[in-house]
Coordinates of N, CA and C in Angstrom, one line a residue:
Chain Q
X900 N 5.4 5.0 18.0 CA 5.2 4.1 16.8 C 3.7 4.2 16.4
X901 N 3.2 4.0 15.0 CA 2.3 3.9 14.6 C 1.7 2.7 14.4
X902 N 0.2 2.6 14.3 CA -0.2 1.5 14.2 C -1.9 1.2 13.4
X903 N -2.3 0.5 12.7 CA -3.4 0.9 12.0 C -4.1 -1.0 12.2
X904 N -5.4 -0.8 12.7 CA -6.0 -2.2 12.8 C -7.5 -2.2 11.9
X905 N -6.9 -3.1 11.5 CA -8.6 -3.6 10.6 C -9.1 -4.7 11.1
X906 N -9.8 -4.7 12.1 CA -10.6 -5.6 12.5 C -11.4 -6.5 11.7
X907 N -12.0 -6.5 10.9 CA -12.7 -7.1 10.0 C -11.7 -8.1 9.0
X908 N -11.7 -9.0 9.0 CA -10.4 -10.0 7.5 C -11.3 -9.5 6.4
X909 N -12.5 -10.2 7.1 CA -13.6 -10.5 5.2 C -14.7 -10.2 5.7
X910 N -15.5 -9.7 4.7 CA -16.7 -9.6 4.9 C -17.6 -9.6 3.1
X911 N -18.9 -10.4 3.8 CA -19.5 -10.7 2.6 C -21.4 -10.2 2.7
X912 N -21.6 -9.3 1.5 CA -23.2 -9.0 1.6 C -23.3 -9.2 0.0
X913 N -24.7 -9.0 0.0 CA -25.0 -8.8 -1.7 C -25.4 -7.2 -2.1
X914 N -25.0 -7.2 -2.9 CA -25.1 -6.8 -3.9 C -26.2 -5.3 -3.4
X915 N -26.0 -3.8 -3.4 CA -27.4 -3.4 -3.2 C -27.4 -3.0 -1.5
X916 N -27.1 -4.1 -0.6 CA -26.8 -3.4 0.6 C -25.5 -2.1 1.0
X917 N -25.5 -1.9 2.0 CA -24.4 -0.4 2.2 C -23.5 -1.4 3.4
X918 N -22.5 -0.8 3.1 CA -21.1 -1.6 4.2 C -20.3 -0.7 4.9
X919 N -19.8 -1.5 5.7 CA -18.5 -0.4 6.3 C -17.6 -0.7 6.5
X920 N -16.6 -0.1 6.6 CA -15.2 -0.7 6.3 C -14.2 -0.5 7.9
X921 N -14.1 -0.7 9.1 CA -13.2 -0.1 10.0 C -11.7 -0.2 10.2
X922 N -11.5 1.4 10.5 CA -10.1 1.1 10.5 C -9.9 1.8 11.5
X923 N -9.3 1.5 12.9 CA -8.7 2.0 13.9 C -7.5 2.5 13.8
X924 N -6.9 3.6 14.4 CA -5.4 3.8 14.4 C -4.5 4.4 15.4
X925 N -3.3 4.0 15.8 CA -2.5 4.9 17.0 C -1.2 5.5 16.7
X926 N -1.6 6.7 17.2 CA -0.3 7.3 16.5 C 0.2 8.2 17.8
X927 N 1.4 8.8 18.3 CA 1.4 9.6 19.1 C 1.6 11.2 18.3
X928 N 2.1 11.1 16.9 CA 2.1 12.3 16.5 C 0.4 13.1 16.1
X929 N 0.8 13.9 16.3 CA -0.6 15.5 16.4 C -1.0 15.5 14.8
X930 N -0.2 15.4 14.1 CA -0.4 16.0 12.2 C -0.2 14.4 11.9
X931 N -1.3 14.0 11.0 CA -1.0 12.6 9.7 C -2.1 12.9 8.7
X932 N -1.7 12.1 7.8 CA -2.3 12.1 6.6 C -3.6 10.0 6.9
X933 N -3.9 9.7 6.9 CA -5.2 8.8 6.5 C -5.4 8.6 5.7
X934 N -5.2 7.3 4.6 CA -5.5 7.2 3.3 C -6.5 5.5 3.2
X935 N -6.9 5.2 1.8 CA -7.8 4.2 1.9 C -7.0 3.9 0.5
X936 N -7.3 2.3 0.8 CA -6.5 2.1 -1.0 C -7.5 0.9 -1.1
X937 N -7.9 0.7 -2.6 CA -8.3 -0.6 -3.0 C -7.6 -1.4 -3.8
X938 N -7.5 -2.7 -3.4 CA -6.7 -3.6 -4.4 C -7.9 -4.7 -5.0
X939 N -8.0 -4.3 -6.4 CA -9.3 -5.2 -6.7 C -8.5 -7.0 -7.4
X940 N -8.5 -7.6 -7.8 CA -8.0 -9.3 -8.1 C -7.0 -8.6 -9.2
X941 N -7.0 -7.6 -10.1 CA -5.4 -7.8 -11.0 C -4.5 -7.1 -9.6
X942 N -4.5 -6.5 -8.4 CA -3.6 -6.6 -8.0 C -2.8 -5.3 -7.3
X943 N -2.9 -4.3 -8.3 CA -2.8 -3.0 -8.2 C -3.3 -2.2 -7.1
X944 N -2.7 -1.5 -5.9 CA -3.4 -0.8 -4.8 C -3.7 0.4 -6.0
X945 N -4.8 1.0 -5.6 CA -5.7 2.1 -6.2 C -5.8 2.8 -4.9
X946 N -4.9 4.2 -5.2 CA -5.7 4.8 -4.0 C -7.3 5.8 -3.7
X947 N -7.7 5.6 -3.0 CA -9.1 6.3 -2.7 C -9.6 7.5 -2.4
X948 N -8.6 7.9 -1.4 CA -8.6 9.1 -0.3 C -7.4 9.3 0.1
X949 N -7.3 10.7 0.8 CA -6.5 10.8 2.0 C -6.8 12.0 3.2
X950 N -6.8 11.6 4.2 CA -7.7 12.9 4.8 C -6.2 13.8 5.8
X951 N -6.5 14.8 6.0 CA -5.0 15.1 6.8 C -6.0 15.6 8.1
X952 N -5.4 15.1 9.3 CA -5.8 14.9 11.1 C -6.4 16.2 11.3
X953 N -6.3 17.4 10.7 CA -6.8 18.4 10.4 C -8.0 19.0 10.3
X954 N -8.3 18.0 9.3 CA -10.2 18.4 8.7 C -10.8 16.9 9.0
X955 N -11.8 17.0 10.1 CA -12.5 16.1 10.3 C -14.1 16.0 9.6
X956 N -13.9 16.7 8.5 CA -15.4 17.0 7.7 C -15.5 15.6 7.4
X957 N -16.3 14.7 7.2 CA -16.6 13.9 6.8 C -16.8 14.0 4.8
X958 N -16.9 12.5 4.2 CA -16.4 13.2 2.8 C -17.3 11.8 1.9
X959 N -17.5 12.5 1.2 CA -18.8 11.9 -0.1 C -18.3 11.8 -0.9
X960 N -18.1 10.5 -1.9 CA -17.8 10.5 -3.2 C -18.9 9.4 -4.0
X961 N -19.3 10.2 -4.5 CA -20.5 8.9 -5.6 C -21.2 7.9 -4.1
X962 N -20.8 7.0 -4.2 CA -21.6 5.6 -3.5 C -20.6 5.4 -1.9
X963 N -19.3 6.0 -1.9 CA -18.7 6.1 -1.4 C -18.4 7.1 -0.6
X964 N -18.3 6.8 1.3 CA -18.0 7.7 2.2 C -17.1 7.6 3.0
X965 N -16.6 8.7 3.5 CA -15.6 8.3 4.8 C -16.1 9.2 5.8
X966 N -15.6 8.6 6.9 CA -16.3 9.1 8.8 C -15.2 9.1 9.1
X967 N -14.2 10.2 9.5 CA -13.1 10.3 10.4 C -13.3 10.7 11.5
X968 N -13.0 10.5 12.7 CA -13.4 10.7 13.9 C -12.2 10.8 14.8
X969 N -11.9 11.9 15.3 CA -10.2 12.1 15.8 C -10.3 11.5 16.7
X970 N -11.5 12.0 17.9 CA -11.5 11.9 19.3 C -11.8 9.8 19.6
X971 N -11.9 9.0 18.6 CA -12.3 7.6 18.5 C -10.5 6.8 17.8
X972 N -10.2 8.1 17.8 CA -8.8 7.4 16.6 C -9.6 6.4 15.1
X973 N -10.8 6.7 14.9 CA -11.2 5.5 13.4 C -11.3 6.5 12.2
X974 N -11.0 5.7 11.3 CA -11.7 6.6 9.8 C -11.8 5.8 9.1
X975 N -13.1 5.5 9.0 CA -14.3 4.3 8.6 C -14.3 4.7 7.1
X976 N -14.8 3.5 6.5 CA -15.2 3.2 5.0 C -16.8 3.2 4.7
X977 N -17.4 3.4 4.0 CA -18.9 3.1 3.7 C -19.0 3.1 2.9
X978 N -19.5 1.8 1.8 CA -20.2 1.8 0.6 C -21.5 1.4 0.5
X979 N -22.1 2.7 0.2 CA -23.9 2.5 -0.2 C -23.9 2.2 -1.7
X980 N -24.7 1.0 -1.5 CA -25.7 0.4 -2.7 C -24.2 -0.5 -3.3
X981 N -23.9 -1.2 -2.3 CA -22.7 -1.8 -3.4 C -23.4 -2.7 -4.3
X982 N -21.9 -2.4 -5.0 CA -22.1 -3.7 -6.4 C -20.6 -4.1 -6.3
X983 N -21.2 -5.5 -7.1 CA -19.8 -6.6 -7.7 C -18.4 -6.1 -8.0
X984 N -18.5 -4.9 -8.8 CA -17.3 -4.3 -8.8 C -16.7 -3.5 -7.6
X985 N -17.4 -3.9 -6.3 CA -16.5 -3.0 -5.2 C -16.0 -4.6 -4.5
X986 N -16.0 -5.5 -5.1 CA -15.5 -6.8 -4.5 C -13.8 -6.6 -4.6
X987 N -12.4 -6.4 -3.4 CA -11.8 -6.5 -3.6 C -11.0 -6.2 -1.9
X988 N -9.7 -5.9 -1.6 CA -9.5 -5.9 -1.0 C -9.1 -4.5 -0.4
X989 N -9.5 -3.8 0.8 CA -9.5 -2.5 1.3 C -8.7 -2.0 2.3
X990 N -7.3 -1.0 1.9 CA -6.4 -1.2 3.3 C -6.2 0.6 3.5
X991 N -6.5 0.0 4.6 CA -6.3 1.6 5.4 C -5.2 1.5 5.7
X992 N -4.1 3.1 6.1 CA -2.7 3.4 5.6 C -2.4 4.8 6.4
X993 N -1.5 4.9 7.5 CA -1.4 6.6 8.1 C 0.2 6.9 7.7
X994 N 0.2 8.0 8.0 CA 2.1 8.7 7.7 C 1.8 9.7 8.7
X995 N 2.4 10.0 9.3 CA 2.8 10.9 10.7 C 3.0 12.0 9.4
X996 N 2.8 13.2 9.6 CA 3.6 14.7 8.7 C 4.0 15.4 9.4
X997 N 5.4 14.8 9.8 CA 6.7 15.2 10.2 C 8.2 15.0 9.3
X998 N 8.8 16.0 9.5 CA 10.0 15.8 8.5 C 11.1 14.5 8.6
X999 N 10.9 14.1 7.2 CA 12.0 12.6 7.3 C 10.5 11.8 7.0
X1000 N 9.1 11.3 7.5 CA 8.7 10.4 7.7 C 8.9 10.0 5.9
X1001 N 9.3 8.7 5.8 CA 8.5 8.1 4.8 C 7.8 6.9 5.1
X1002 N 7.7 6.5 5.6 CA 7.0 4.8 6.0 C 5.2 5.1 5.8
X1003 N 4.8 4.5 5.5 CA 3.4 4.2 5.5 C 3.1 3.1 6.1
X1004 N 2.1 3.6 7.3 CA 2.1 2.0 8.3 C 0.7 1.2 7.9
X1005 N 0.4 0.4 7.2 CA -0.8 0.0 6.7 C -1.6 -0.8 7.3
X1006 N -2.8 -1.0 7.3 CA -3.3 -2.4 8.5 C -3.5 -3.3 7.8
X1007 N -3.8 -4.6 8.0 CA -4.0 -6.0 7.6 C -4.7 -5.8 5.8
X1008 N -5.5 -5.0 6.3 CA -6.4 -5.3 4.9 C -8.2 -5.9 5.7
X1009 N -9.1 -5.6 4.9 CA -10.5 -6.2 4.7 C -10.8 -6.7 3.2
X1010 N -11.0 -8.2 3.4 CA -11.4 -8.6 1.9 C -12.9 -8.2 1.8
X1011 N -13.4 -7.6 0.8 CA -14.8 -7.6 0.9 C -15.5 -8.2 -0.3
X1012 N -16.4 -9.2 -0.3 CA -17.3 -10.0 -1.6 C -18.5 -9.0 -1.2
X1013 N -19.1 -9.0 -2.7 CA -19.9 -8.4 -3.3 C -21.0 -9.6 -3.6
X1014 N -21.9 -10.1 -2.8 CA -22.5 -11.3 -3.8 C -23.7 -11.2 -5.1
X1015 N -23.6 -11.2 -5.7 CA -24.8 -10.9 -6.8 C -26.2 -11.6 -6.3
Chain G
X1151 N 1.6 8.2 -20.8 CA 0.6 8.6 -18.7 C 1.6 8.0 -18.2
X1152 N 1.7 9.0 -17.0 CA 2.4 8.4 -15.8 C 2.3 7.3 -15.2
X1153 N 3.1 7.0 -14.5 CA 2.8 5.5 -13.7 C 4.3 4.9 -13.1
X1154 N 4.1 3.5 -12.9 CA 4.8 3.1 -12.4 C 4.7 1.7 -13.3
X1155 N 5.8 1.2 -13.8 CA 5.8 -0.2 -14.5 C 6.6 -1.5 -13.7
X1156 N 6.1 -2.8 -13.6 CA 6.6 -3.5 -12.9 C 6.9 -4.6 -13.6
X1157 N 7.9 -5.5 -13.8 CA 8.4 -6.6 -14.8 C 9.1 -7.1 -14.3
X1158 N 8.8 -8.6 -14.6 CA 7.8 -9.5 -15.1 C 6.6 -9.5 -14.3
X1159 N 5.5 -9.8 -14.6 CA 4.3 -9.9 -14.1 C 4.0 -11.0 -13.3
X1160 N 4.4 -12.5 -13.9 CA 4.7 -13.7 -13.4 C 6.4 -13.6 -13.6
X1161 N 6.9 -14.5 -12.2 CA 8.1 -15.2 -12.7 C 8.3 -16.3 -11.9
X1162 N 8.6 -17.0 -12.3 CA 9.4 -18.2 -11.8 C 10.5 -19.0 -11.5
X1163 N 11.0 -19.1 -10.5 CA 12.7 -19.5 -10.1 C 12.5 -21.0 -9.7
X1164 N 14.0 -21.5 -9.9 CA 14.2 -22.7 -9.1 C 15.2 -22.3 -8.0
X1165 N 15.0 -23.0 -6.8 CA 15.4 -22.8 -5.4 C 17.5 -22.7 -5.7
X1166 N 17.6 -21.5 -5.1 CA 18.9 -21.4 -5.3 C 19.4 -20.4 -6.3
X1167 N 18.2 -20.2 -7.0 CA 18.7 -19.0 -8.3 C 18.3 -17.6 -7.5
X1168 N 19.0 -16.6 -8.0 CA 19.0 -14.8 -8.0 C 17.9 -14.4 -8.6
X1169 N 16.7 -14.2 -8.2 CA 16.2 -13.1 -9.6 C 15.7 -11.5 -9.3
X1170 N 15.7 -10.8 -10.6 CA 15.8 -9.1 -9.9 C 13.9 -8.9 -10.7
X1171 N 13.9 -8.2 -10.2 CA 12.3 -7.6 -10.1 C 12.5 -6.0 -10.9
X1172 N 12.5 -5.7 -12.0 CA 12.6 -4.4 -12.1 C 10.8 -3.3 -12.3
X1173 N 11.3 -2.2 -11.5 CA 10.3 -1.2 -11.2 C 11.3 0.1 -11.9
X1174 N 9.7 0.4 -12.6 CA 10.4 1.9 -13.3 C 9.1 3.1 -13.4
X1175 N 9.7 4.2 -13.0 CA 8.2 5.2 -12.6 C 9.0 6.3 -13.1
X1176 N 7.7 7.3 -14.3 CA 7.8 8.5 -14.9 C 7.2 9.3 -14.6
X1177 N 6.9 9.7 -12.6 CA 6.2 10.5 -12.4 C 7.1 11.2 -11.7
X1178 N 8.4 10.7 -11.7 CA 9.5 12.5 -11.1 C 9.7 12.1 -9.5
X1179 N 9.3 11.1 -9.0 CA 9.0 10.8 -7.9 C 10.4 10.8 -7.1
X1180 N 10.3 11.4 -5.6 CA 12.0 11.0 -5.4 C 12.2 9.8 -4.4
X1181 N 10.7 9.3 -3.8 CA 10.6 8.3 -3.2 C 10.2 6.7 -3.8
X1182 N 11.1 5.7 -3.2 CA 10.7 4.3 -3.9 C 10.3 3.7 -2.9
X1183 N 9.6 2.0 -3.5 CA 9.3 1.3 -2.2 C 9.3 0.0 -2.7
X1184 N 9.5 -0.8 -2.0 CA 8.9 -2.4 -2.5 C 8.7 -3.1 -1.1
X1185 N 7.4 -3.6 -1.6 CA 6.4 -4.3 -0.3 C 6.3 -5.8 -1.2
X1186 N 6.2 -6.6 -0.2 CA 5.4 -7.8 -0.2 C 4.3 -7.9 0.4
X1187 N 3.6 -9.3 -0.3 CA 2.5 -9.3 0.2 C 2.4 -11.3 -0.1
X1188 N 1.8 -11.6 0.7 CA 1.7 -13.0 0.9 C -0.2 -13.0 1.2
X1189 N -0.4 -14.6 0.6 CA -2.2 -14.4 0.6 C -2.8 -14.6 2.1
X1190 N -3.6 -13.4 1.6 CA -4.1 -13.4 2.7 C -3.9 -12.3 3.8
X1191 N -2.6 -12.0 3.5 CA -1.4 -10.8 4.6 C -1.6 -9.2 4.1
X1192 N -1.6 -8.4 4.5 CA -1.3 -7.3 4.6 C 0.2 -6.7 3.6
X1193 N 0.9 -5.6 3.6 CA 1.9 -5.4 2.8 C 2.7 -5.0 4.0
X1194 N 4.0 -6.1 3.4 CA 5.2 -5.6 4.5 C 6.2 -5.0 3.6
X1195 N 7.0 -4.0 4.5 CA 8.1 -3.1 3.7 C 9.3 -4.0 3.6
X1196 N 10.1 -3.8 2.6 CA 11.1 -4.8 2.2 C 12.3 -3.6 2.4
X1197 N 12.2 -2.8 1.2 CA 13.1 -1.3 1.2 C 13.0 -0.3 0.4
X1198 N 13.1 1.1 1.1 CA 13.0 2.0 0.8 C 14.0 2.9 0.3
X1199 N 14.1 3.8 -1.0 CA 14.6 4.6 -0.7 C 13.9 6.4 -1.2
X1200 N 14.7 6.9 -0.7 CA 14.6 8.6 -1.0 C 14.5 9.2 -1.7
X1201 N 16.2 8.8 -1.9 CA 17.3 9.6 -3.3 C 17.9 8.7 -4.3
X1202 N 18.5 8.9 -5.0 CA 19.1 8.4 -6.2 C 20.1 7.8 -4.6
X1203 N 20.9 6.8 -5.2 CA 22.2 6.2 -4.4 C 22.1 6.3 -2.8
X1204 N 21.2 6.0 -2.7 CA 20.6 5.8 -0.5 C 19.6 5.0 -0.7
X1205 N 19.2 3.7 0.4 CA 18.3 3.4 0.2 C 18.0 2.8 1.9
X1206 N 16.9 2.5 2.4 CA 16.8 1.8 3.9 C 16.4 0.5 3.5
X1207 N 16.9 -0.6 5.0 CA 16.1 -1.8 5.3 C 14.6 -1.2 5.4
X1208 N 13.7 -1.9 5.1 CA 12.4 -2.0 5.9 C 12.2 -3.1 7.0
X1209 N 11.5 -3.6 7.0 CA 10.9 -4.5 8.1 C 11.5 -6.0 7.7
X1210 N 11.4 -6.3 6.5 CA 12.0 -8.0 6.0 C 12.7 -7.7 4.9
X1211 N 13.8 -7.2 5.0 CA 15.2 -6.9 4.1 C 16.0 -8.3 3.8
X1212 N 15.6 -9.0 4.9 CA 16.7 -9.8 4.9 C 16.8 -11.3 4.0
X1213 N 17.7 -10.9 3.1 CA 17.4 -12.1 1.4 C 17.3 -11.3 0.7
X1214 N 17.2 -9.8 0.2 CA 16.6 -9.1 -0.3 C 17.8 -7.9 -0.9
X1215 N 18.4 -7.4 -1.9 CA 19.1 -6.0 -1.9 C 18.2 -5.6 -3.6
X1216 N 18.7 -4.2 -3.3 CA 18.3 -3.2 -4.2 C 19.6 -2.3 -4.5
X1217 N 19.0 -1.5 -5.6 CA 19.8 -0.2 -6.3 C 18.8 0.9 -6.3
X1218 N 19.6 1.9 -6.4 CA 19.1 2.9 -6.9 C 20.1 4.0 -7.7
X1219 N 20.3 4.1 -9.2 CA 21.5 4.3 -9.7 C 20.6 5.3 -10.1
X1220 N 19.5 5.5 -10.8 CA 18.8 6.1 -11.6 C 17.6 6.5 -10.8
X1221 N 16.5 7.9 -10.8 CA 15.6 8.1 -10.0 C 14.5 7.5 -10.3
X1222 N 14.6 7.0 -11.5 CA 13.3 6.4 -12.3 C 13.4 5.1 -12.1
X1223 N 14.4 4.6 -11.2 CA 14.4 2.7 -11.4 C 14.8 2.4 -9.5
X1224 N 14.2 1.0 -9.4 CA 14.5 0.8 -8.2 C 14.1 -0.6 -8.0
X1225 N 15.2 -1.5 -8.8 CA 15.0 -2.6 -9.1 C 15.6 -3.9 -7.7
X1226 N 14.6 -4.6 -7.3 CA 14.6 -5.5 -6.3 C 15.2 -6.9 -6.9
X1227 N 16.5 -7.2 -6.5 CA 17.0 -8.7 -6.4 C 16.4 -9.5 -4.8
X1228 N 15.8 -10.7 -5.8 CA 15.6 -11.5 -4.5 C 16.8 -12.9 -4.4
X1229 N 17.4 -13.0 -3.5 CA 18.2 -13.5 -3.6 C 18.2 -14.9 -3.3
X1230 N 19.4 -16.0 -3.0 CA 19.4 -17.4 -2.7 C 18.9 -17.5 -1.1
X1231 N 19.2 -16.2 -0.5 CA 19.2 -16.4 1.3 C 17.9 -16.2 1.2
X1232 N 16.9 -15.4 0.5 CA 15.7 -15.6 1.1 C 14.8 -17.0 1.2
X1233 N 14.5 -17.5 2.5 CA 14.0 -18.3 2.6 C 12.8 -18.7 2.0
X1234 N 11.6 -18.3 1.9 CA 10.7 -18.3 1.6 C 9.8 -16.9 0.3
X1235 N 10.9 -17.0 -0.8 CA 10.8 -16.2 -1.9 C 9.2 -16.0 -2.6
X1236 N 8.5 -17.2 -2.7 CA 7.1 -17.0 -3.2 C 6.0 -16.0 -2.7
X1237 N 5.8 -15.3 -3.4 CA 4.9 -14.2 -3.0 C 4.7 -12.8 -4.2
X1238 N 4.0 -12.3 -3.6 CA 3.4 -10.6 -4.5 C 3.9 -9.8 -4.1
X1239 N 5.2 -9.4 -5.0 CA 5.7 -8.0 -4.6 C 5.2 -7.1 -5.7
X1240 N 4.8 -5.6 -4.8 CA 4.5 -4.4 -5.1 C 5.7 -3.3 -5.2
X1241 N 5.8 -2.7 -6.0 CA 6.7 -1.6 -6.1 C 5.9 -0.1 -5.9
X1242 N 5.9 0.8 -5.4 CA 5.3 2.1 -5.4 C 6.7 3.0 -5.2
X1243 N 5.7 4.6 -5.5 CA 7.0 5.7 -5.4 C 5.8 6.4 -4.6
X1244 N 6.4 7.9 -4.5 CA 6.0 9.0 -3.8 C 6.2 10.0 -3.6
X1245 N 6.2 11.3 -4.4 CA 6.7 12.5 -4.0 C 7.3 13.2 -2.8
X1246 N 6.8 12.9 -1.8 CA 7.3 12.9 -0.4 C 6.8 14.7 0.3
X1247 N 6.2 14.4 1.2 CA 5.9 15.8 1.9 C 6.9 16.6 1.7
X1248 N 8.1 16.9 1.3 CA 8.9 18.2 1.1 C 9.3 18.6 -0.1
X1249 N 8.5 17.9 -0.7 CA 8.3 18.0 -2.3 C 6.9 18.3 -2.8
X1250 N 5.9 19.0 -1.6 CA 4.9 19.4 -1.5 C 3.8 18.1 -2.0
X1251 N 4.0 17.1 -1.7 CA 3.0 15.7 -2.1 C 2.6 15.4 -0.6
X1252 N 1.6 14.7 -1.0 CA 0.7 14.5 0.7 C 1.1 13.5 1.2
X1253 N 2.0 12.6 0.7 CA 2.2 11.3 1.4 C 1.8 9.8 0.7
X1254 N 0.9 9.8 -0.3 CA -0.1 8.8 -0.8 C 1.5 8.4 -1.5
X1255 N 0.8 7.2 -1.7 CA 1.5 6.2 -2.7 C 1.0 5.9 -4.1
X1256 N 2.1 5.6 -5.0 CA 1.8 5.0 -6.1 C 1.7 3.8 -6.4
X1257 N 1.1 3.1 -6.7 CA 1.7 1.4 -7.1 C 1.8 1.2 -8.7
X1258 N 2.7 -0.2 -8.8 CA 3.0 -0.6 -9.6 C 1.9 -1.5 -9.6
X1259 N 1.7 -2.4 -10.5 CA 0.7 -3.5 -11.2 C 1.1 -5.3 -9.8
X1260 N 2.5 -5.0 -10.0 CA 3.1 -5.7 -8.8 C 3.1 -7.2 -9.9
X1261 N 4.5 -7.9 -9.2 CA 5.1 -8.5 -9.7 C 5.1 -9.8 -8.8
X1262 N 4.3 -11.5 -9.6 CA 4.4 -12.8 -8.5 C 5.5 -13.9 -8.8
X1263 N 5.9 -13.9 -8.0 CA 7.1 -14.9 -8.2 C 6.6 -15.9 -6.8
X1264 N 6.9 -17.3 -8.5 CA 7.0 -18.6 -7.6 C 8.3 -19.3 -7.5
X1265 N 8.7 -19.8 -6.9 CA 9.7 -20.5 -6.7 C 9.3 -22.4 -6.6
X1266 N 10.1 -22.5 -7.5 CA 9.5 -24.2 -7.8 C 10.4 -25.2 -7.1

């Protein structure tokens, strides 16, 4: 069985500092996919990323980073220089890539405030 | 544009009444889903399906049935037996790894029902 933990519920900085986001995971399968979704207050998951267990390159987008780390089971979140608009809620998500899987096992979620 | 449409946005029942949740997605997708989500909580799976006319329990099925007549619709009835009906349900789809898609999810806008 799979399993994905977000340690963190909430977390709150201002505005301008860099964050991180953790997401631990257990899986016994060898091949998965790792995804990140944001759901900002209208509600909608947005997804972010997805990394497959494969390529442990770490990955840069604008303000936003991920740290996948096989040998730790985590694939961390980082936002440098946030702002107000990254206030929402952040859920990390695995799928085994074996045939038949559909489930996506998600973890609790991290709320994160932005404070101005 | 593609997507996924979710309707009504708000709704509201009085205790004892049926009401259906309709999700409809134009992205070809052969996978459906419908999650809940309660504040504060993480997304739990309600039910999935695949194909046109198959569909699975998820995790809290129970109070809950669906259809799947059409590949573009995958409309959730919440019924009188569910206990505790109030909450934010999400609808997504998904190409599905043997339809060459990585696994990610689509969401809908996602649909709140109170029950008064």
């Amino acid at each position: 069985a799979q399993k994905v933990t977000q340690a963190q519920t909430e977390i709150s900085v201002v505005e301008k500092e860099d964050v991180t986001l953790d997401c631990v995971y257990e899986t016994r399968d060898t091949t998965y996919y790792l995804f990140w979704y944001k759901q900002p207050p209208s509600g909608e998951l947005v997804f972010l990323i997805r990394r497959n267990s494969f390529d442990e390159q770490n990955e840069i987008s604008g303000r936003y980073s991920w740290n996948f780390q096989k040998s730790t089971s985590s694939f961390n979140f980082t936002i440098t220089a946030s702002q107000v608009v990254d206030s929402a809620v952040y859920f990390c998500a695995l799928i085994p890539i074996i045939q038949g899987a559909q489930k996506l096992v998600f973890g609790q979620g991290t709320r994160l405030t932005i404070n101005p | 544009d593609g997507g996924i449409t979710q309707s009504p946005k708000y709704l509201f029942r009085k205790e004892g009444q049926n009401v259906t949740l309709s999700c409809e997605q134009n992205l070809n997708h052969d996978a459906m889903y419908w999650y809940r989500q309660d504040p504060g909580q993480g997304l739990r799976l309600i039910y999935y399906s695949q194909i046109v006319n198959d569909f699975q329990k998820g995790d809290i099925a129970e109070g809950y049935s669906v259809s799947r007549e059409k590949k573009e619709s995958f409309p959730l009835t919440v019924t009188s037996a569910q206990k505790n009906p109030t909450a934010f349900y999400l609808c997504a789809s998904r190409r599905g790894l043997a339809g060459g898609g990585a696994g990610e999810l689509f969401f809908g806008e996602g649909s709140r029902l109170t029950v008064l």
